[in-house]
Short mmCIF file of C-alpha atoms in Angstrom, two decimals:
data_model
loop_
_atom_site.label_atom_id
_atom_site.label_comp_id
_atom_site.label_asym_id
_atom_site.label_seq_id
_atom_site.Cartn_x
_atom_site.Cartn_y
_atom_site.Cartn_z
CA UNK A 1266 5.47 1.35 -31.41
CA UNK A 1267 2.65 3.30 -32.58
CA UNK A 1268 1.51 4.63 -29.21
CA UNK A 1269 3.38 5.19 -25.93
CA UNK A 1270 2.86 2.58 -23.20
CA UNK A 1271 0.51 4.26 -20.91
CA UNK A 1272 -1.89 5.14 -23.88
CA UNK A 1273 -1.82 1.47 -24.89
CA UNK A 1274 -2.33 0.32 -21.29
CA UNK A 1275 -5.31 2.71 -20.77
CA UNK A 1276 -6.84 1.51 -24.11
CA UNK A 1277 -6.45 -2.14 -23.14
CA UNK A 1278 -7.94 -1.53 -19.57
CA UNK A 1279 -10.96 0.21 -21.13
CA UNK A 1280 -11.45 -2.25 -23.96
CA UNK A 1281 -11.45 -5.24 -21.57
CA UNK A 1282 -12.93 -3.41 -18.54
CA UNK A 1283 -10.05 -4.72 -16.57
CA UNK A 1284 -7.19 -3.81 -14.23
CA UNK A 1285 -6.07 -7.48 -14.01
CA UNK A 1286 -2.56 -8.40 -15.18
CA UNK A 1287 -1.79 -12.00 -15.46
CA UNK A 1288 1.83 -13.10 -14.68
CA UNK A 1289 3.45 -15.69 -16.87
CA UNK A 1290 5.90 -17.31 -14.47
CA UNK A 1291 6.27 -20.89 -15.40
CA UNK A 1292 8.53 -23.58 -13.82
CA UNK A 1293 9.02 -27.15 -15.30
CA UNK A 1294 7.74 -28.82 -12.14
CA UNK A 1295 4.52 -26.88 -12.18
CA UNK A 1296 3.52 -27.54 -15.83
CA UNK A 1297 0.08 -29.21 -15.81
CA UNK A 1298 -0.15 -32.77 -17.05
CA UNK A 1299 -1.97 -31.65 -20.14
CA UNK A 1300 1.03 -29.92 -21.49
CA UNK A 1301 3.92 -32.30 -20.34
CA UNK A 1302 4.03 -34.21 -23.64
CA UNK A 1303 4.25 -31.05 -25.95
CA UNK A 1304 7.57 -30.31 -27.81
CA UNK A 1305 7.90 -27.17 -25.42
CA UNK A 1306 5.69 -27.78 -22.34
CA UNK A 1307 6.17 -24.35 -21.04
CA UNK A 1308 5.29 -22.62 -24.28
CA UNK A 1309 2.24 -24.85 -24.65
CA UNK A 1310 1.18 -23.81 -21.12
CA UNK A 1311 1.63 -20.21 -21.71
CA UNK A 1312 -0.15 -20.42 -24.95
CA UNK A 1313 -3.24 -21.84 -23.20
CA UNK A 1314 -3.12 -19.01 -20.47
CA UNK A 1315 -2.96 -16.39 -23.02
CA UNK A 1316 -5.69 -17.56 -25.07
CA UNK A 1317 -7.90 -18.14 -22.19
CA UNK A 1318 -7.28 -14.72 -20.60
CA UNK A 1319 -6.41 -12.14 -23.32
CA UNK A 1320 -9.71 -10.58 -23.39
CA UNK A 1321 -9.94 -10.28 -19.63
CA UNK A 1322 -6.72 -8.59 -18.85
CA UNK A 1323 -5.12 -5.13 -19.29
CA UNK A 1324 -1.57 -6.62 -19.48
CA UNK A 1325 0.51 -9.73 -19.24
CA UNK A 1326 3.65 -9.83 -17.02
CA UNK A 1327 6.31 -12.47 -17.55
CA UNK A 1328 9.07 -12.52 -15.04
CA UNK A 1329 12.49 -13.00 -16.90
CA UNK A 1330 14.01 -15.12 -14.12
CA UNK A 1331 11.75 -17.98 -14.78
CA UNK A 1332 12.87 -18.02 -18.45
CA UNK A 1333 16.59 -17.50 -17.67
CA UNK A 1334 16.50 -20.66 -15.58
CA UNK A 1335 15.43 -22.79 -18.54
CA UNK A 1336 18.05 -24.14 -21.07
CA UNK A 1337 16.10 -22.35 -23.97
CA UNK A 1338 14.67 -19.64 -21.87
CA UNK A 1339 15.07 -16.65 -24.03
CA UNK A 1340 13.76 -18.50 -27.02
CA UNK A 1341 10.74 -19.59 -25.14
CA UNK A 1342 10.18 -16.10 -23.85
CA UNK A 1343 10.46 -14.69 -27.25
CA UNK A 1344 8.01 -17.32 -28.53
CA UNK A 1345 5.62 -16.66 -25.74
CA UNK A 1346 5.75 -12.77 -26.40
CA UNK A 1347 4.73 -13.49 -30.01
CA UNK A 1348 1.49 -15.18 -28.81
CA UNK A 1349 0.33 -12.11 -26.84
CA UNK A 1350 -2.01 -9.93 -29.01
CA UNK A 1351 -0.40 -6.78 -30.23
CA UNK A 1352 -2.87 -4.51 -28.48
CA UNK A 1353 -2.21 -6.18 -25.08
CA UNK A 1354 0.62 -4.54 -23.20
CA UNK A 1355 3.53 -6.62 -21.82
CA UNK A 1356 5.41 -5.69 -18.67
CA UNK A 1357 8.78 -7.62 -18.30
CA UNK A 1358 9.39 -8.18 -14.57
CA UNK A 1359 13.21 -7.85 -14.42
CA UNK A 1360 13.96 -5.51 -11.66
CA UNK A 1361 17.19 -4.36 -13.43
CA UNK A 1362 19.44 -1.93 -11.67
CA UNK A 1363 22.85 -0.96 -12.96
CA UNK A 1364 24.59 2.00 -14.64
CA UNK A 1365 26.43 3.01 -17.78
CA UNK A 1366 27.01 0.64 -20.51
CA UNK A 1367 25.59 -2.26 -18.49
CA UNK A 1368 22.22 -0.65 -17.97
CA UNK A 1369 22.33 0.44 -21.72
CA UNK A 1370 22.83 -3.23 -22.63
CA UNK A 1371 19.97 -4.28 -20.50
CA UNK A 1372 17.74 -1.69 -22.10
CA UNK A 1373 18.58 -2.94 -25.59
CA UNK A 1374 17.89 -6.46 -24.81
CA UNK A 1375 14.54 -5.70 -23.14
CA UNK A 1376 13.19 -3.14 -25.43
CA UNK A 1377 14.98 -3.91 -28.86
CA UNK A 1378 15.44 -7.65 -28.73
CA UNK A 1379 12.39 -8.71 -26.69
CA UNK A 1380 10.33 -5.89 -27.78
CA UNK A 1381 8.27 -5.66 -24.57
CA UNK A 1382 6.29 -2.52 -23.71
CA UNK A 1383 7.42 -1.93 -20.20
CA UNK A 1384 9.92 -3.21 -17.54
CA UNK A 1385 10.40 -3.14 -13.73
CA UNK A 1386 13.56 -1.37 -12.46
CA UNK A 1387 15.34 -0.91 -9.14
CA UNK A 1388 15.72 2.60 -7.88
CA UNK A 1389 18.71 1.88 -5.80
CA UNK A 1390 21.35 3.35 -8.00
CA UNK A 1391 19.36 6.51 -8.66
CA UNK A 1392 18.57 8.33 -11.99
CA UNK A 1393 21.74 7.14 -13.60
CA UNK A 1394 20.43 3.58 -13.76
CA UNK A 1395 17.12 4.57 -15.13
CA UNK A 1396 18.25 6.97 -17.83
CA UNK A 1397 19.10 4.33 -20.60
CA UNK A 1398 15.52 2.92 -20.31
CA UNK A 1399 13.89 6.38 -19.97
CA UNK A 1400 15.38 7.21 -23.41
CA UNK A 1401 12.85 4.90 -24.89
CA UNK A 1402 9.98 7.42 -24.88
CA UNK A 1403 7.26 4.88 -25.90
CA UNK A 1404 7.98 2.37 -23.31
CA UNK A 1405 6.95 2.14 -19.61
CA UNK A 1406 9.18 1.93 -16.62
CA UNK A 1407 7.86 0.64 -13.19
CA UNK A 1408 10.13 1.66 -10.37
CA UNK A 1409 10.19 -0.50 -7.26
CA UNK A 1410 8.76 1.78 -4.51
CA UNK A 1411 7.18 -0.37 -1.67
CA UNK A 1412 7.44 -4.14 -2.61
CA UNK A 1413 4.87 -6.73 -1.27
CA UNK A 1414 7.46 -9.11 0.54
CA UNK A 1415 7.29 -9.16 4.35
CA UNK A 1416 10.86 -7.80 4.75
CA UNK A 1417 10.22 -4.71 2.58
CA UNK A 1418 9.57 -2.44 5.62
CA UNK A 1419 13.02 -3.15 7.00
CA UNK A 1420 14.67 -1.01 4.29
CA UNK A 1421 11.86 0.79 2.38
CA UNK A 1422 10.22 2.34 5.45
CA UNK A 1423 13.44 3.63 7.00
CA UNK A 1424 13.23 7.47 7.64
CA UNK A 1425 15.24 9.69 5.38
CA UNK A 1426 16.84 12.90 6.58
CA UNK A 1427 13.61 14.93 6.57
CA UNK A 1428 11.74 12.15 8.26
CA UNK A 1429 9.94 10.83 5.18
CA UNK A 1430 9.99 7.16 4.82
CA UNK A 1431 12.26 5.96 2.06
CA UNK A 1432 9.68 4.61 -0.06
CA UNK A 1433 7.95 7.96 -0.34
CA UNK A 1434 11.26 9.58 -1.15
CA UNK A 1435 11.53 7.02 -4.02
CA UNK A 1436 8.13 7.91 -5.20
CA UNK A 1437 8.85 11.60 -5.26
CA UNK A 1438 12.29 11.22 -6.92
CA UNK A 1439 11.47 8.40 -9.47
CA UNK A 1440 8.77 10.45 -11.23
CA UNK A 1441 11.29 13.00 -12.03
CA UNK A 1442 13.76 10.59 -13.71
CA UNK A 1443 12.27 10.78 -17.23
CA UNK A 1444 11.26 13.76 -19.35
CA UNK A 1445 8.78 11.54 -21.26
CA UNK A 1446 6.36 10.92 -18.38
CA UNK A 1447 6.73 7.15 -18.89
CA UNK A 1448 7.34 6.15 -15.22
CA UNK A 1449 5.09 4.16 -12.99
CA UNK A 1450 5.59 2.74 -9.58
CA UNK A 1451 5.53 -0.86 -7.96
CA UNK A 1452 3.59 -0.83 -4.70
CA UNK A 1453 2.65 -4.14 -3.07
CA UNK A 1454 -0.96 -4.94 -2.24
CA UNK A 1455 0.18 -6.20 1.19
CA UNK A 1456 0.84 -2.72 2.38
CA UNK A 1457 -2.46 -0.81 1.61
CA UNK A 1458 -1.45 2.01 3.91
CA UNK A 1459 1.70 2.56 1.80
CA UNK A 1460 -0.41 2.34 -1.32
CA UNK A 1461 -2.59 5.21 -0.12
CA UNK A 1462 0.44 7.30 0.90
CA UNK A 1463 2.11 6.85 -2.45
CA UNK A 1464 -1.14 7.59 -4.27
CA UNK A 1465 -1.04 10.99 -2.41
CA UNK A 1466 2.48 11.67 -3.65
CA UNK A 1467 1.85 10.50 -7.20
CA UNK A 1468 -1.82 11.16 -7.94
CA UNK A 1469 -1.64 10.50 -11.69
CA UNK A 1470 0.89 7.72 -11.85
CA UNK A 1471 0.05 4.04 -12.82
CA UNK A 1472 0.97 1.52 -10.15
CA UNK A 1473 1.89 -2.04 -10.59
CA UNK A 1474 0.44 -3.81 -7.72
CA UNK A 1475 1.82 -7.38 -6.90
CA UNK A 1476 0.93 -9.29 -3.78
CA UNK A 1477 -2.76 -10.35 -4.33
CA UNK A 1478 -3.45 -14.06 -3.92
CA UNK A 1479 -0.60 -16.22 -2.71
CA UNK A 1480 1.05 -13.38 -0.71
CA UNK A 1481 -2.10 -12.57 1.01
CA UNK A 1482 -2.79 -9.01 -0.04
CA UNK A 1483 -6.42 -7.88 0.37
CA UNK A 1484 -7.69 -7.25 -2.99
CA UNK A 1485 -10.42 -4.78 -2.19
CA UNK A 1486 -8.20 -2.71 0.14
CA UNK A 1487 -5.50 -2.64 -2.46
CA UNK A 1488 -7.71 -1.68 -5.35
CA UNK A 1489 -9.45 1.08 -3.50
CA UNK A 1490 -6.08 2.54 -2.15
CA UNK A 1491 -4.25 2.30 -5.31
CA UNK A 1492 -6.73 3.49 -8.08
CA UNK A 1493 -7.17 6.99 -9.23
CA UNK A 1494 -10.45 8.86 -9.07
CA UNK A 1495 -11.06 7.85 -12.74
CA UNK A 1496 -11.11 4.15 -11.72
CA UNK A 1497 -7.89 3.57 -13.48
CA UNK A 1498 -4.10 3.89 -12.43
CA UNK A 1499 -3.73 0.42 -10.85
CA UNK A 1500 -2.50 -2.74 -12.45
CA UNK A 1501 -3.42 -5.64 -10.26
CA UNK A 1502 -1.01 -8.55 -10.85
CA UNK A 1503 -1.97 -12.19 -10.21
CA UNK A 1504 0.29 -15.04 -11.38
CA UNK A 1505 -0.18 -18.44 -9.76
CA UNK A 1506 -3.70 -17.70 -8.91
CA UNK A 1507 -4.54 -17.84 -12.64
CA UNK A 1508 -1.87 -19.93 -14.17
CA UNK A 1509 -2.24 -22.58 -11.38
CA UNK A 1510 -5.93 -22.71 -11.66
CA UNK A 1511 -7.73 -25.74 -13.00
CA UNK A 1512 -9.58 -23.28 -15.27
CA UNK A 1513 -7.53 -20.16 -15.87
CA UNK A 1514 -10.18 -18.38 -17.78
CA UNK A 1515 -12.70 -18.93 -14.95
CA UNK A 1516 -10.11 -17.72 -12.38
CA UNK A 1517 -9.17 -14.64 -14.43
CA UNK A 1518 -12.86 -13.92 -14.94
CA UNK A 1519 -13.44 -14.13 -11.20
CA UNK A 1520 -10.56 -11.87 -10.37
CA UNK A 1521 -11.64 -9.27 -12.91
CA UNK A 1522 -15.12 -9.36 -11.41
CA UNK A 1523 -13.80 -8.91 -7.93
CA UNK A 1524 -11.53 -5.99 -8.98
CA UNK A 1525 -14.30 -4.29 -10.80
CA UNK A 1526 -16.51 -4.74 -7.84
CA UNK A 1527 -13.97 -2.92 -5.71
CA UNK A 1528 -13.52 -0.17 -8.21
CA UNK A 1529 -17.23 0.69 -8.20
CA UNK A 1530 -18.18 -0.31 -4.57
CA UNK A 1531 -18.75 2.18 -1.79
CA UNK A 1532 -15.32 2.80 -0.32
CA UNK A 1533 -14.64 0.96 2.80
CA UNK A 1534 -11.82 1.36 5.54
CA UNK A 1535 -9.73 4.28 6.33
CA UNK A 1536 -7.97 4.29 2.90
CA UNK A 1537 -11.26 5.49 1.32
CA UNK A 1538 -13.38 7.61 3.50
CA UNK A 1539 -15.93 10.06 1.94
CA UNK A 1540 -13.37 12.76 2.66
CA UNK A 1541 -10.38 11.82 0.45
CA UNK A 1542 -7.94 14.21 2.25
CA UNK A 1543 -8.96 12.83 5.72
CA UNK A 1544 -8.60 9.36 4.44
CA UNK A 1545 -5.06 9.92 3.27
CA UNK A 1546 -4.23 11.62 6.56
CA UNK A 1547 -5.53 8.62 8.47
CA UNK A 1548 -3.52 6.27 6.29
CA UNK A 1549 -0.36 8.36 6.95
CA UNK A 1550 -1.17 8.38 10.68
CA UNK A 1551 -1.31 4.55 10.65
CA UNK A 1552 1.79 4.30 8.58
CA UNK A 1553 3.57 6.56 11.13
CA UNK A 1554 2.35 4.50 14.03
CA UNK A 1555 3.63 1.30 12.51
CA UNK A 1556 6.96 2.86 11.75
CA UNK A 1557 7.24 4.12 15.36
CA UNK A 1558 6.59 0.59 16.71
CA UNK A 1559 3.17 1.65 18.24
CA UNK A 1560 1.35 -0.89 16.17
CA UNK A 1561 2.74 -4.59 16.73
CA UNK A 1562 1.67 -7.96 15.50
CA UNK A 1563 2.14 -11.26 17.39
CA UNK A 1564 0.52 -12.81 20.51
CA UNK A 1565 -0.32 -10.40 23.34
CA UNK A 1566 -2.36 -10.34 26.53
CA UNK A 1567 -4.27 -7.05 27.06
CA UNK A 1568 -5.07 -5.27 30.18
CA UNK A 1569 -8.52 -6.72 30.25
CA UNK A 1570 -6.77 -10.28 30.14
CA UNK A 1571 -8.00 -11.02 26.75
CA UNK A 1572 -5.53 -12.43 24.11
CA UNK A 1573 -4.90 -10.30 21.03
CA UNK A 1574 -2.80 -10.76 17.82
CA UNK A 1575 -2.45 -6.96 17.69
CA UNK A 1576 -0.89 -4.46 20.24
CA UNK A 1577 -1.23 -0.73 20.01
CA UNK A 1578 0.96 1.31 22.17
CA UNK A 1579 0.12 5.04 21.88
CA UNK A 1580 2.48 5.83 24.85
CA UNK A 1581 5.17 5.96 22.18
CA UNK A 1582 3.52 9.08 20.78
CA UNK A 1583 5.44 11.28 23.16
CA UNK A 1584 8.58 10.25 21.28
CA UNK A 1585 7.33 11.72 18.08
CA UNK A 1586 5.98 15.36 18.59
CA UNK A 1587 4.84 15.53 14.73
CA UNK A 1588 3.07 12.26 14.92
CA UNK A 1589 1.35 13.34 18.28
CA UNK A 1590 0.04 16.42 16.47
CA UNK A 1591 -1.12 14.15 13.60
CA UNK A 1592 -3.03 11.89 16.10
CA UNK A 1593 -4.51 15.04 17.80
CA UNK A 1594 -5.91 16.19 14.42
CA UNK A 1595 -7.46 12.75 13.86
CA UNK A 1596 -9.20 12.86 17.12
CA UNK A 1597 -10.34 16.40 16.37
CA UNK A 1598 -11.90 15.24 13.11
CA UNK A 1599 -13.81 12.59 15.04
CA UNK A 1600 -15.18 15.34 17.30
CA UNK A 1601 -16.39 17.45 14.49
CA UNK A 1602 -19.95 18.53 15.02
CA UNK A 1603 -20.05 17.44 18.62
CA UNK A 1604 -20.99 20.06 21.32
CA UNK A 1605 -18.88 19.85 24.48
CA UNK A 1606 -17.21 22.13 27.04
CA UNK A 1607 -14.08 20.28 28.14
CA UNK A 1608 -11.84 17.31 27.46
CA UNK A 1609 -10.79 14.56 29.99
CA UNK A 1610 -7.88 12.30 29.34
CA UNK A 1611 -7.84 8.77 30.83
CA UNK A 1612 -4.65 8.24 32.73
CA UNK A 1613 -2.05 7.59 31.70
CA UNK A 1614 -1.51 6.94 28.09
CA UNK A 1615 -4.25 9.30 27.08
CA UNK A 1616 -3.08 12.20 28.82
CA UNK A 1617 -0.47 13.45 26.30
CA UNK A 1618 -3.01 12.78 23.61
CA UNK A 1619 -5.63 14.85 25.55
CA UNK A 1620 -3.11 17.66 26.02
CA UNK A 1621 -2.27 17.75 22.31
CA UNK A 1622 -5.91 17.70 21.37
CA UNK A 1623 -6.64 20.43 23.85
CA UNK A 1624 -4.18 22.70 22.15
CA UNK A 1625 -5.54 21.61 18.71
CA UNK A 1626 -9.26 22.39 19.47
CA UNK A 1627 -8.65 25.13 21.99
CA UNK A 1628 -10.86 23.36 24.69
CA UNK A 1629 -9.74 23.07 28.31
CA UNK A 1630 -8.50 19.57 29.70
CA UNK A 1631 -9.18 17.72 32.80
CA UNK A 1632 -7.52 14.66 33.99
CA UNK A 1633 -8.55 12.17 36.69
CA UNK A 1634 -6.07 10.59 38.86
CA UNK A 1635 -5.86 6.88 39.26
CA UNK A 1636 -5.42 7.41 42.97
CA UNK A 1637 -6.58 10.41 44.88
CA UNK A 1638 -3.70 12.41 46.41
CA UNK A 1639 -3.06 11.87 50.19
CA UNK A 1640 -1.35 15.27 50.43
CA UNK A 1641 -2.09 18.87 49.37
CA UNK A 1642 -5.77 19.36 48.30
CA UNK A 1643 -6.29 15.49 47.91
CA UNK A 1644 -8.01 16.00 44.54
CA UNK A 1645 -8.95 12.97 42.35
CA UNK A 1646 -9.56 15.24 39.34
CA UNK A 1647 -7.21 18.03 38.26
CA UNK A 1648 -8.42 21.04 36.32
CA UNK A 1649 -11.21 23.65 36.65
CA UNK A 1650 -14.86 22.67 35.74
CA UNK A 1651 -18.36 23.19 36.78
CA UNK A 1652 -21.45 20.86 37.24
CA UNK A 1653 -23.47 20.42 34.18
CA UNK A 1654 -20.65 20.86 31.64
CA UNK A 1655 -20.36 18.34 28.92
CA UNK A 1656 -17.01 16.48 28.88
CA UNK A 1657 -15.62 14.32 26.10
CA UNK A 1658 -13.43 11.49 27.57
CA UNK A 1659 -10.40 10.74 25.55
CA UNK A 1660 -8.80 7.20 25.63
CA UNK A 1661 -5.87 5.86 23.79
CA UNK A 1662 -7.32 2.39 23.32
CA UNK A 1663 -10.62 0.66 24.27
CA UNK A 1664 -10.93 -3.07 24.81
CA UNK A 1665 -13.29 -3.75 27.59
CA UNK A 1666 -14.05 -0.04 28.26
CA UNK A 1667 -13.33 -0.65 31.92
CA UNK A 1668 -10.95 2.46 32.52
CA UNK A 1669 -13.23 4.70 30.37
CA UNK A 1670 -16.31 3.93 32.51
CA UNK A 1671 -14.31 4.47 35.70
CA UNK A 1672 -13.52 7.94 34.47
CA UNK A 1673 -17.02 8.65 33.53
CA UNK A 1674 -18.18 7.68 37.01
CA UNK A 1675 -15.57 9.85 38.58
CA UNK A 1676 -16.58 12.84 36.56
CA UNK A 1677 -20.18 12.31 37.23
CA UNK A 1678 -19.41 12.55 40.90
CA UNK A 1679 -18.65 16.35 40.35
CA UNK A 1680 -15.81 18.69 40.93
CA UNK A 1681 -15.46 17.87 44.51
CA UNK A 1682 -15.06 14.06 43.64
#
């Protein structure tokens, strides 16, 4: 090949003003009626998709499994590849993972016989399984990092020996597995916080981002979390959303427009604040809370009596001192520029947070009791303070605001309250 894969990818993205990658994942039962009478219905369908979208994409991504399932699958795949314009990169979704002569044979089939530009690979066997592919200096390798499927977190978010989630360890290690700088990462759109965390670990790498469309990934959140500051670095893959559309060109054009709107829009959400470092720290905090079990999804009844599909339990922060410090830093950022004398933690869940924040910002802490003591000094508020001082009330979670208002009323009663 005349150029290396990532140069070719960058050129295609700039030429077509696109980060859209269209998946070519056909099944016989899904072939549209217009192509069923063709000599090779799947090839005819692929041809129509390619011709309709080639000037709207940065790459095409056939998944080899759909072709291996056909009687003439490899022949159809090779014929499909010949239909793709030579300046448009092709990523073969194969997820290979083996070692030695087997891995070398996979690499020969994928790069020499099929002639594709890049391939997806599994990291589970380590650098040994990647080496035969990495030897092809002009080809791209996308290592599975944090995939888009719902069960991904079960394994990929397991903490390693140093406490780093496994997927971040994969990101750090995988980028060292080739001397040719031809490695990218697969990170799913359904986990935007993971996308932001991996971007922090791999600021220059290209990400292949599946999960938009049928799997429900938020396109805007994924694009803004995944792309580099130069507006590149993310390949947003959509398969059925284009191939299954009544008008594939119209669908691809709409997706490209939506992706480009996300690239140029004012950043939204915690993944993209005006302070990139703070945004990444916020994303890391959310990821840590989820891994701790402090963020849960389901059907819950809150203290206010309201139903909620989300439950946040920051009481668990006491079980992770490092994460508690991270939460205190987030609270401190929220207080930047605010003039105040003391902090007051709402009992009980906010008390550890208040104590950690007090240590972080160097401000004294008060804490009101839920019930006044019936012994000793009988105080309802613990700590030293004076009338007229400005107090910031720290809460772990606000729904109706009832407990926060009670604390404010108690504080307004004065030190003797």
